mmCIF file of C-alpha atoms and ligand atoms in Angstrom:
data_model
loop_
_atom_site.group_PDB
_atom_site.id
_atom_site.type_symbol
_atom_site.label_atom_id
_atom_site.label_comp_id
_atom_site.label_asym_id
_atom_site.label_seq_id
_atom_site.Cartn_x
_atom_site.Cartn_y
_atom_site.Cartn_z
ATOM 1 C CA MET J 27 26.737 65.360 34.496
ATOM 2 C CA PRO J 28 30.133 66.793 35.402
ATOM 3 C CA HIS J 29 29.446 67.073 39.106
ATOM 4 C CA PRO J 30 29.519 64.655 42.014
ATOM 5 C CA VAL J 31 26.082 63.104 42.503
ATOM 6 C CA SER J 32 24.733 61.609 45.684
ATOM 7 C CA ARG J 33 22.379 59.138 44.037
ATOM 8 C CA PRO J 34 21.191 58.203 40.585
ATOM 9 C CA ARG J 35 18.157 60.131 39.368
ATOM 10 C CA ARG J 36 18.043 58.870 35.799
ATOM 11 C CA SER J 37 14.385 57.923 35.722
ATOM 12 C CA VAL J 38 11.955 59.834 37.919
ATOM 13 C CA LEU J 39 8.350 58.716 37.522
ATOM 14 C CA TYR J 40 5.328 60.885 38.284
ATOM 15 C CA VAL J 41 2.455 58.987 39.855
ATOM 16 C CA PRO J 42 -0.863 60.737 40.541
ATOM 17 C CA ALA J 43 -1.606 60.229 44.257
ATOM 18 C CA THR J 44 -5.146 59.138 43.357
ATOM 19 C CA ASN J 45 -4.166 56.434 40.848
ATOM 20 C CA GLU J 46 -4.452 53.184 42.834
ATOM 21 C CA LYS J 47 -3.388 50.990 39.938
ATOM 22 C CA ALA J 48 -0.236 53.008 39.406
ATOM 23 C CA LEU J 49 0.600 53.037 43.132
ATOM 24 C CA ALA J 50 0.212 49.265 43.241
ATOM 25 C CA LYS J 51 2.568 48.876 40.300
ATOM 26 C CA LEU J 52 5.480 50.733 41.879
ATOM 27 C CA PRO J 53 7.294 47.767 43.492
ATOM 28 C CA GLN J 54 7.746 46.216 40.025
ATOM 29 C CA LEU J 55 9.202 49.323 38.397
ATOM 30 C CA ALA J 56 12.922 50.008 37.997
ATOM 31 C CA CYS J 57 12.807 53.798 38.215
ATOM 32 C CA ASP J 58 15.393 55.560 40.377
ATOM 33 C CA ALA J 59 12.824 57.835 41.984
ATOM 34 C CA VAL J 60 9.100 58.413 42.218
ATOM 35 C CA ILE J 61 7.265 61.728 42.444
ATOM 36 C CA LEU J 62 3.862 61.224 44.025
ATOM 37 C CA ASP J 63 1.769 64.050 42.697
ATOM 38 C CA LEU J 64 -0.771 66.037 44.669
ATOM 39 C CA GLU J 65 -0.711 68.952 42.251
ATOM 40 C CA ASP J 66 -1.745 69.023 38.597
ATOM 41 C CA ALA J 67 -2.573 65.321 38.245
ATOM 42 C CA VAL J 68 -5.194 65.605 41.014
ATOM 43 C CA LEU J 69 -8.521 67.415 40.590
ATOM 44 C CA PRO J 70 -9.437 70.090 43.180
ATOM 45 C CA GLU J 71 -12.298 67.966 44.521
ATOM 46 C CA HIS J 72 -9.873 65.082 45.205
ATOM 47 C CA LYS J 73 -7.051 67.048 46.854
ATOM 48 C CA VAL J 74 -7.844 66.200 50.467
ATOM 49 C CA GLN J 75 -8.538 62.552 49.764
ATOM 50 C CA ALA J 76 -5.259 62.347 47.772
ATOM 51 C CA ARG J 77 -3.289 63.709 50.736
ATOM 52 C CA GLU J 78 -4.913 61.145 53.037
ATOM 53 C CA ARG J 79 -4.087 58.395 50.563
ATOM 54 C CA LEU J 80 -0.410 59.355 50.627
ATOM 55 C CA ALA J 81 -0.400 59.477 54.424
ATOM 56 C CA SER J 82 -1.407 55.805 54.479
ATOM 57 C CA PHE J 83 0.953 54.994 51.594
ATOM 58 C CA PHE J 84 3.925 56.287 53.575
ATOM 59 C CA ALA J 85 2.729 54.692 56.796
ATOM 60 C CA GLU J 86 2.806 51.314 55.032
ATOM 61 C CA LYS J 87 5.746 51.784 52.724
ATOM 62 C CA VAL J 88 8.628 49.415 53.293
ATOM 63 C CA ALA J 89 11.933 51.213 53.026
ATOM 64 C CA GLY J 90 13.447 50.670 49.619
ATOM 65 C CA GLY J 91 16.481 51.800 47.678
ATOM 66 C CA ARG J 92 14.521 54.270 45.614
ATOM 67 C CA GLU J 93 13.847 57.862 46.354
ATOM 68 C CA PHE J 94 10.308 59.072 47.098
ATOM 69 C CA VAL J 95 9.351 62.692 46.564
ATOM 70 C CA VAL J 96 5.932 64.306 46.961
ATOM 71 C CA ARG J 97 4.861 67.159 44.711
ATOM 72 C CA ILE J 98 2.670 69.384 46.841
ATOM 73 C CA ASN J 99 0.298 72.105 45.727
ATOM 74 C CA SER J 100 1.701 75.604 45.606
ATOM 75 C CA LEU J 101 1.909 77.293 49.009
ATOM 76 C CA ALA J 102 -0.152 80.076 47.453
ATOM 77 C CA SER J 103 -3.033 77.643 46.876
ATOM 78 C CA GLU J 104 -5.598 76.607 49.463
ATOM 79 C CA TRP J 105 -4.002 73.154 49.872
ATOM 80 C CA GLY J 106 -0.275 73.940 49.888
ATOM 81 C CA ALA J 107 0.280 74.664 53.594
ATOM 82 C CA ASP J 108 -1.604 71.533 54.699
ATOM 83 C CA ASP J 109 0.254 69.449 52.116
ATOM 84 C CA LEU J 110 3.629 70.637 53.365
ATOM 85 C CA ALA J 111 2.710 70.155 57.025
ATOM 86 C CA ALA J 112 1.584 66.604 56.244
ATOM 87 C CA VAL J 113 4.632 65.681 54.153
ATOM 88 C CA SER J 114 7.001 66.951 56.844
ATOM 89 C CA GLN J 115 5.801 64.025 59.004
ATOM 90 C CA TRP J 116 6.147 61.304 56.353
ATOM 91 C CA ALA J 117 9.095 59.071 55.492
ATOM 92 C CA VAL J 118 9.893 60.856 52.249
ATOM 93 C CA ASP J 119 13.170 61.988 50.727
ATOM 94 C CA GLY J 120 11.933 65.209 49.242
ATOM 95 C CA VAL J 121 9.188 67.708 48.565
ATOM 96 C CA LEU J 122 8.806 69.034 45.041
ATOM 97 C CA LEU J 123 7.562 72.635 44.961
ATOM 98 C CA PRO J 124 5.493 73.554 41.912
ATOM 99 C CA LYS J 125 5.220 76.977 40.249
ATOM 100 C CA VAL J 126 8.282 78.377 42.030
ATOM 101 C CA ASP J 127 8.770 81.985 40.918
ATOM 102 C CA THR J 128 11.422 83.365 43.253
ATOM 103 C CA VAL J 129 13.970 82.462 45.915
ATOM 104 C CA ARG J 130 11.387 83.537 48.470
ATOM 105 C CA ASP J 131 9.097 80.622 47.522
ATOM 106 C CA ILE J 132 11.836 78.160 48.433
ATOM 107 C CA LEU J 133 12.862 79.949 51.626
ATOM 108 C CA GLU J 134 9.234 79.968 52.728
ATOM 109 C CA ALA J 135 8.949 76.194 52.257
ATOM 110 C CA ASN J 136 12.294 75.742 54.051
ATOM 111 C CA ASP J 137 10.937 77.670 57.035
ATOM 112 C CA VAL J 138 7.720 75.650 57.149
ATOM 113 C CA LEU J 139 9.719 72.399 57.177
ATOM 114 C CA ASP J 140 12.016 73.722 59.915
ATOM 115 C CA ASN J 141 8.998 74.825 61.961
ATOM 116 C CA HIS J 142 7.570 71.326 61.700
ATOM 117 C CA ASP J 143 10.917 69.826 62.759
ATOM 118 C CA ALA J 144 11.199 67.937 59.491
ATOM 119 C CA PRO J 145 14.406 65.885 59.384
ATOM 120 C CA GLU J 146 17.423 67.637 57.875
ATOM 121 C CA GLY J 147 17.568 64.938 55.214
ATOM 122 C CA LEU J 148 14.201 65.982 53.811
ATOM 123 C CA LYS J 149 15.183 67.901 50.694
ATOM 124 C CA LEU J 150 13.411 70.446 48.545
ATOM 125 C CA TRP J 151 13.118 70.048 44.803
ATOM 126 C CA ALA J 152 11.893 72.975 42.728
ATOM 127 C CA MET J 153 9.949 72.996 39.474
ATOM 128 C CA VAL J 154 11.315 75.430 36.926
ATOM 129 C CA GLU J 155 8.161 75.960 34.934
ATOM 130 C CA THR J 156 7.258 79.638 35.037
ATOM 131 C CA PRO J 157 8.780 82.559 33.149
ATOM 132 C CA ARG J 158 9.614 84.189 36.484
ATOM 133 C CA ALA J 159 11.512 81.112 37.683
ATOM 134 C CA LEU J 160 13.637 81.244 34.547
ATOM 135 C CA VAL J 161 14.307 84.936 34.926
ATOM 136 C CA ASN J 162 15.327 84.271 38.546
ATOM 137 C CA ILE J 163 17.107 80.978 37.906
ATOM 138 C CA ALA J 164 20.608 82.115 38.894
ATOM 139 C CA ALA J 165 19.473 83.323 42.318
ATOM 140 C CA ILE J 166 17.391 80.182 42.849
ATOM 141 C CA ALA J 167 20.338 77.907 42.073
ATOM 142 C CA GLU J 168 22.676 79.985 44.230
ATOM 143 C CA LEU J 169 20.426 79.237 47.204
ATOM 144 C CA SER J 170 21.865 75.767 47.530
ATOM 145 C CA ARG J 171 25.212 77.333 48.538
ATOM 146 C CA ASN J 172 23.468 78.427 51.702
ATOM 147 C CA PRO J 173 24.246 75.811 54.412
ATOM 148 C CA GLY J 174 20.679 75.801 55.781
ATOM 149 C CA SER J 175 19.108 75.335 52.391
ATOM 150 C CA ARG J 176 17.390 72.049 51.676
ATOM 151 C CA LEU J 177 17.358 72.693 47.934
ATOM 152 C CA ALA J 178 18.775 69.647 46.120
ATOM 153 C CA CYS J 179 17.257 69.359 42.684
ATOM 154 C CA LEU J 180 15.655 71.405 39.899
ATOM 155 C CA VAL J 181 12.975 69.895 37.659
ATOM 156 C CA ALA J 182 12.121 71.349 34.269
ATOM 157 C CA GLY J 183 8.384 71.773 33.776
ATOM 158 C CA THR J 184 8.264 72.051 30.023
ATOM 159 C CA ASN J 185 4.480 71.700 29.622
ATOM 160 C CA ASP J 186 3.820 74.676 31.894
ATOM 161 C CA LEU J 187 6.649 76.688 30.367
ATOM 162 C CA ALA J 188 5.192 76.189 26.899
ATOM 163 C CA LYS J 189 1.752 77.127 28.194
ATOM 164 C CA ASP J 190 2.937 80.303 29.925
ATOM 165 C CA THR J 191 5.241 81.524 27.164
ATOM 166 C CA GLY J 192 3.280 80.485 24.121
ATOM 167 C CA VAL J 193 6.214 78.747 22.424
ATOM 168 C CA ALA J 194 5.400 75.800 20.206
ATOM 169 C CA VAL J 195 6.613 72.407 21.418
ATOM 170 C CA THR J 196 8.266 70.774 18.423
ATOM 171 C CA VAL J 197 9.847 67.321 18.232
ATOM 172 C CA ASP J 198 13.318 68.866 18.406
ATOM 173 C CA ARG J 199 12.255 71.253 21.223
ATOM 174 C CA ARG J 200 14.032 74.078 19.435
ATOM 175 C CA TYR J 201 12.191 76.907 21.190
ATOM 176 C CA LEU J 202 12.640 75.396 24.637
ATOM 177 C CA MET J 203 16.326 74.648 24.109
ATOM 178 C CA PRO J 204 17.789 78.000 25.230
ATOM 179 C CA TRP J 205 15.833 77.839 28.473
ATOM 180 C CA LEU J 206 16.785 74.224 29.122
ATOM 181 C CA MET J 207 20.449 75.126 28.667
ATOM 182 C CA GLN J 208 20.004 78.077 31.016
ATOM 183 C CA MET J 209 18.728 75.599 33.616
ATOM 184 C CA VAL J 210 21.762 73.358 33.069
ATOM 185 C CA LEU J 211 24.154 76.236 33.618
ATOM 186 C CA ALA J 212 22.336 77.424 36.746
ATOM 187 C CA ALA J 213 22.122 73.916 38.208
ATOM 188 C CA ARG J 214 25.852 73.369 37.699
ATOM 189 C CA ALA J 215 26.650 76.789 39.189
ATOM 190 C CA GLY J 216 24.588 75.912 42.250
ATOM 191 C CA GLY J 217 25.774 72.299 42.531
ATOM 192 C CA LEU J 218 22.241 71.005 42.071
ATOM 193 C CA ASP J 219 20.859 67.977 40.257
ATOM 194 C CA LEU J 220 18.679 68.723 37.262
ATOM 195 C CA LEU J 221 15.901 66.687 35.661
ATOM 196 C CA ASP J 222 14.427 67.181 32.223
ATOM 197 C CA GLY J 223 10.690 67.668 31.650
ATOM 198 C CA VAL J 224 8.309 64.911 30.613
ATOM 199 C CA SER J 225 7.629 63.565 27.128
ATOM 200 C CA ASN J 226 3.854 63.451 26.750
ATOM 201 C CA ASP J 227 3.801 60.949 23.890
ATOM 202 C CA PHE J 228 4.476 57.775 25.866
ATOM 203 C CA ARG J 229 3.776 55.470 22.926
ATOM 204 C CA ASP J 230 6.595 56.789 20.722
ATOM 205 C CA LEU J 231 9.585 55.264 22.493
ATOM 206 C CA GLU J 232 11.965 56.009 19.620
ATOM 207 C CA ALA J 233 11.312 59.734 19.837
ATOM 208 C CA PHE J 234 11.603 59.384 23.603
ATOM 209 C CA ALA J 235 15.017 57.708 23.329
ATOM 210 C CA ARG J 236 16.243 60.544 21.091
ATOM 211 C CA GLU J 237 14.975 63.146 23.551
ATOM 212 C CA CYS J 238 16.704 61.357 26.452
ATOM 213 C CA ALA J 239 19.994 61.057 24.551
ATOM 214 C CA GLU J 240 19.882 64.744 23.778
ATOM 215 C CA ALA J 241 19.043 65.662 27.372
ATOM 216 C CA ALA J 242 21.979 63.562 28.600
ATOM 217 C CA ALA J 243 24.266 65.307 26.123
ATOM 218 C CA MET J 244 22.954 68.673 27.331
ATOM 219 C CA GLY J 245 23.992 67.812 30.882
ATOM 220 C CA PHE J 246 20.753 66.754 32.558
ATOM 221 C CA ASP J 247 21.072 64.106 35.286
ATOM 222 C CA GLY J 248 17.837 62.365 34.378
ATOM 223 C CA LYS J 249 14.350 62.725 33.050
ATOM 224 C CA THR J 250 10.947 63.012 34.628
ATOM 225 C CA LEU J 251 8.567 60.368 33.270
ATOM 226 C CA ILE J 252 4.829 59.853 33.059
ATOM 227 C CA HIS J 253 4.619 56.195 32.103
ATOM 228 C CA PRO J 254 6.401 52.944 33.062
ATOM 229 C CA ALA J 255 7.247 52.308 29.395
ATOM 230 C CA GLN J 256 9.667 55.255 29.569
ATOM 231 C CA ILE J 257 11.793 53.913 32.450
ATOM 232 C CA ALA J 258 14.157 51.629 30.533
ATOM 233 C CA GLY J 259 15.006 54.291 27.934
ATOM 234 C CA ALA J 260 15.784 56.894 30.569
ATOM 235 C CA ASN J 261 17.922 54.490 32.605
ATOM 236 C CA ALA J 262 19.925 53.627 29.497
ATOM 237 C CA ALA J 263 20.386 57.187 28.257
ATOM 238 C CA PHE J 264 21.497 58.628 31.604
ATOM 239 C CA SER J 265 23.907 55.804 32.473
ATOM 240 C CA PRO J 266 27.495 56.220 31.322
ATOM 241 C CA SER J 267 27.948 54.328 28.038
ATOM 242 C CA ALA J 268 30.381 51.403 27.765
ATOM 243 C CA ALA J 269 32.571 53.515 25.470
ATOM 244 C CA ALA J 270 32.644 56.444 27.898
ATOM 245 C CA LEU J 271 33.525 54.095 30.762
ATOM 246 C CA ALA J 272 36.336 52.460 28.780
ATOM 247 C CA GLU J 273 37.765 55.863 27.928
ATOM 248 C CA ALA J 274 37.524 57.028 31.545
ATOM 249 C CA GLN J 275 39.281 53.866 32.721
ATOM 250 C CA ALA J 276 42.038 54.354 30.141
ATOM 251 C CA ILE J 277 42.640 57.908 31.414
ATOM 252 C CA ALA J 278 42.688 56.745 35.050
ATOM 253 C CA ASP J 279 45.085 53.907 34.160
ATOM 254 C CA ALA J 280 47.400 56.219 32.219
ATOM 255 C CA PHE J 281 47.746 58.709 35.070
ATOM 256 C CA ALA J 282 48.345 55.823 37.492
ATOM 257 C CA LEU J 283 51.515 54.788 35.630
ATOM 258 C CA PRO J 284 54.691 55.667 37.587
ATOM 259 C CA GLU J 285 56.151 57.595 34.630
ATOM 260 C CA ASN J 286 53.112 59.903 34.620
ATOM 261 C CA ALA J 287 53.002 60.485 38.377
ATOM 262 C CA SER J 288 54.494 63.965 38.152
ATOM 263 C CA LYS J 289 52.992 65.010 34.828
ATOM 264 C CA GLY J 290 50.151 67.489 34.504
ATOM 265 C CA VAL J 291 49.461 66.636 30.912
ATOM 266 C CA ILE J 292 50.028 63.470 28.877
ATOM 267 C CA SER J 293 49.383 62.163 25.413
ATOM 268 C CA LEU J 294 46.897 59.296 25.120
ATOM 269 C CA GLY J 295 45.835 57.777 21.808
ATOM 270 C CA GLY J 296 46.911 60.889 19.939
ATOM 271 C CA ARG J 297 45.056 63.302 22.203
ATOM 272 C CA MET J 298 46.070 65.693 24.935
ATOM 273 C CA VAL J 299 44.812 64.586 28.321
ATOM 274 C CA GLU J 300 45.124 66.859 31.340
ATOM 275 C CA ARG J 301 44.502 66.246 35.019
ATOM 276 C CA LEU J 302 41.121 67.933 34.669
ATOM 277 C CA HIS J 303 40.195 65.056 32.358
ATOM 278 C CA LEU J 304 41.295 62.668 35.089
ATOM 279 C CA VAL J 305 38.898 64.374 37.509
ATOM 280 C CA GLN J 306 36.137 64.067 34.904
ATOM 281 C CA ALA J 307 36.995 60.390 34.320
ATOM 282 C CA GLU J 308 36.965 59.656 38.047
ATOM 283 C CA GLN J 309 33.546 61.320 38.374
ATOM 284 C CA LEU J 310 32.173 59.197 35.553
ATOM 285 C CA LEU J 311 33.549 55.998 37.111
ATOM 286 C CA ALA J 312 32.137 57.009 40.493
ATOM 287 C CA ARG J 313 28.744 57.666 38.908
ATOM 288 C CA ALA J 314 28.753 54.212 37.304
ATOM 289 C CA ALA J 315 29.675 52.625 40.649
ATOM 290 C CA LEU J 316 26.887 54.571 42.335
ATOM 291 C CA ILE J 317 24.331 53.358 39.786
ATOM 292 C CA ASP J 318 25.571 49.793 40.324
ATOM 293 C CA SER J 319 25.273 50.147 44.081
ATOM 294 C CA PHE J 320 21.574 51.001 43.760
ATOM 295 C CA LYS J 321 20.783 47.989 41.581
ATOM 296 C CA ASN J 322 18.604 45.410 43.298
HETATM 297 N N1 COA V 403 3.111 55.175 37.331
HETATM 298 C C1 COA V 403 2.912 53.852 37.602
HETATM 299 N N2 COA V 403 2.159 53.056 36.828
HETATM 300 C C2 COA V 403 1.586 53.612 35.742
HETATM 301 C C3 COA V 403 1.759 54.980 35.406
HETATM 302 C C4 COA V 403 2.555 55.779 36.262
HETATM 303 N N3 COA V 403 2.755 57.072 36.029
HETATM 304 N N4 COA V 403 1.098 55.233 34.270
HETATM 305 C C5 COA V 403 0.518 54.072 33.892
HETATM 306 N N5 COA V 403 0.813 53.101 34.784
HETATM 307 C C6 COA V 403 0.389 51.685 34.734
HETATM 308 C C7 COA V 403 -1.102 51.556 34.494
HETATM 309 O O1 COA V 403 -1.777 51.601 35.718
HETATM 310 C C8 COA V 403 -1.175 50.206 33.835
HETATM 311 O O2 COA V 403 -1.072 49.225 34.841
HETATM 312 P P1 COA V 403 -1.580 47.713 34.635
HETATM 313 O O3 COA V 403 -0.547 47.059 33.760
HETATM 314 O O4 COA V 403 -1.589 47.156 36.022
HETATM 315 O O5 COA V 403 -2.928 47.788 34.003
HETATM 316 C C9 COA V 403 0.088 50.156 32.990
HETATM 317 O O6 COA V 403 1.003 51.077 33.620
HETATM 318 C C10 COA V 403 -0.118 50.563 31.564
HETATM 319 O O7 COA V 403 -0.729 51.819 31.518
HETATM 320 P P2 COA V 403 -1.502 52.340 30.213
HETATM 321 O O8 COA V 403 -2.816 51.638 30.058
HETATM 322 O O9 COA V 403 -0.580 52.301 29.050
HETATM 323 O O10 COA V 403 -1.738 53.865 30.543
HETATM 324 P P3 COA V 403 -2.992 54.500 31.271
HETATM 325 O O11 COA V 403 -4.025 54.828 30.231
HETATM 326 O O12 COA V 403 -3.421 53.672 32.434
HETATM 327 O O13 COA V 403 -2.373 55.866 31.847
HETATM 328 C C11 COA V 403 -1.674 58.142 31.848
HETATM 329 C C12 COA V 403 -1.882 56.880 30.995
HETATM 330 C C13 COA V 403 -0.948 59.190 31.032
HETATM 331 C C14 COA V 403 -3.033 58.676 32.321
HETATM 332 C C15 COA V 403 -0.815 57.734 33.089
HETATM 333 O O14 COA V 403 0.350 57.166 32.564
HETATM 334 C C16 COA V 403 -0.513 58.822 34.071
HETATM 335 O O15 COA V 403 -1.365 59.238 34.820
HETATM 336 N N6 COA V 403 0.771 59.288 34.129
HETATM 337 C C17 COA V 403 1.232 60.249 35.081
HETATM 338 C C18 COA V 403 0.626 61.611 34.855
HETATM 339 C C19 COA V 403 1.119 62.634 35.840
HETATM 340 O O16 COA V 403 1.456 62.342 36.964
HETATM 341 N N7 COA V 403 1.162 63.916 35.416
HETATM 342 C C20 COA V 403 1.625 64.985 36.206
HETATM 343 C C21 COA V 403 3.053 65.283 35.980
HETATM 344 S S1 COA V 403 3.458 65.714 34.329
HETATM 345 MG MG1 MG V 404 3.476 71.963 36.124
#
């Protein structure tokens, strides 16, 4: 996570727009963000009703500290345009675009939001879940350098990627790994946040914790989740550890000493520490403060 973040996105829970029980549970859950899904979790015959349900959900929703994003159907589908038009009028933080293949898909959604006078703060998130999206990932990430672009976050869609490529999904995700790392590099190049794909086995929380720890080490900002039981593990794995915070504080303290004021590089505990490490330490401390500031 070596980049300045605007808000914590450690735990991002998918909720099917048609699941009343799950919607009712949201106020009790400590996830950083929620993705209300109109796409794959909703059957074709329920699409319109699901959209209407979300319209009333957002009409009633009391403003809270957490981020709300709606995953719409693809603009190429029969529901996508109506979904996007509807969401542009709701009090949401973002729209998650599924099955993005090219830069054009994002620009098209940007234009629709602009045409509906959606607030500037309404961001676009993009699923990276097709082979074409991966092939085009550098250009997609570069989009966020464009001042008019709403693109803020990339979301790995590992189930769809496995389906469309035919790779086996193993516990260690070895065949997905190169593509996940490609996403990390692209997200960092574009200054975007990046969320890992879901873990389908929501009963095995030990395997889940290992997957989260690995994703954090790989540079992801957080993980998309399917079940409330996964929230605590994701929050823990994507928060700076006590050891990392202590080390960051030690680096900040060392550079704050008067004798180090004009030094570019110092020795600390037997290791070389440069000013770039100070920048990294300050980012980590800022991230921890940000997470704290969102705690209820
Ligand atoms: N968000 C909020 N609450 C959820 C939830 C979610 N994603 N998934 C489950 N819950 C709630 C259940 O409603 C239940 O509530 P209760 O305590 O009031 O009874 C509780 O958590 C325990 O759920 P559980 O019985 O263990 O699971 P389930 O059989 O009800 O649901 C799934 C399992 C997988 C169907 C469900 O978790 C789900 O739909 N997840 C999201 C799927 C999705 O959006 N996929 C698309 C993106 S990959
Ligand atoms: Mg998908």
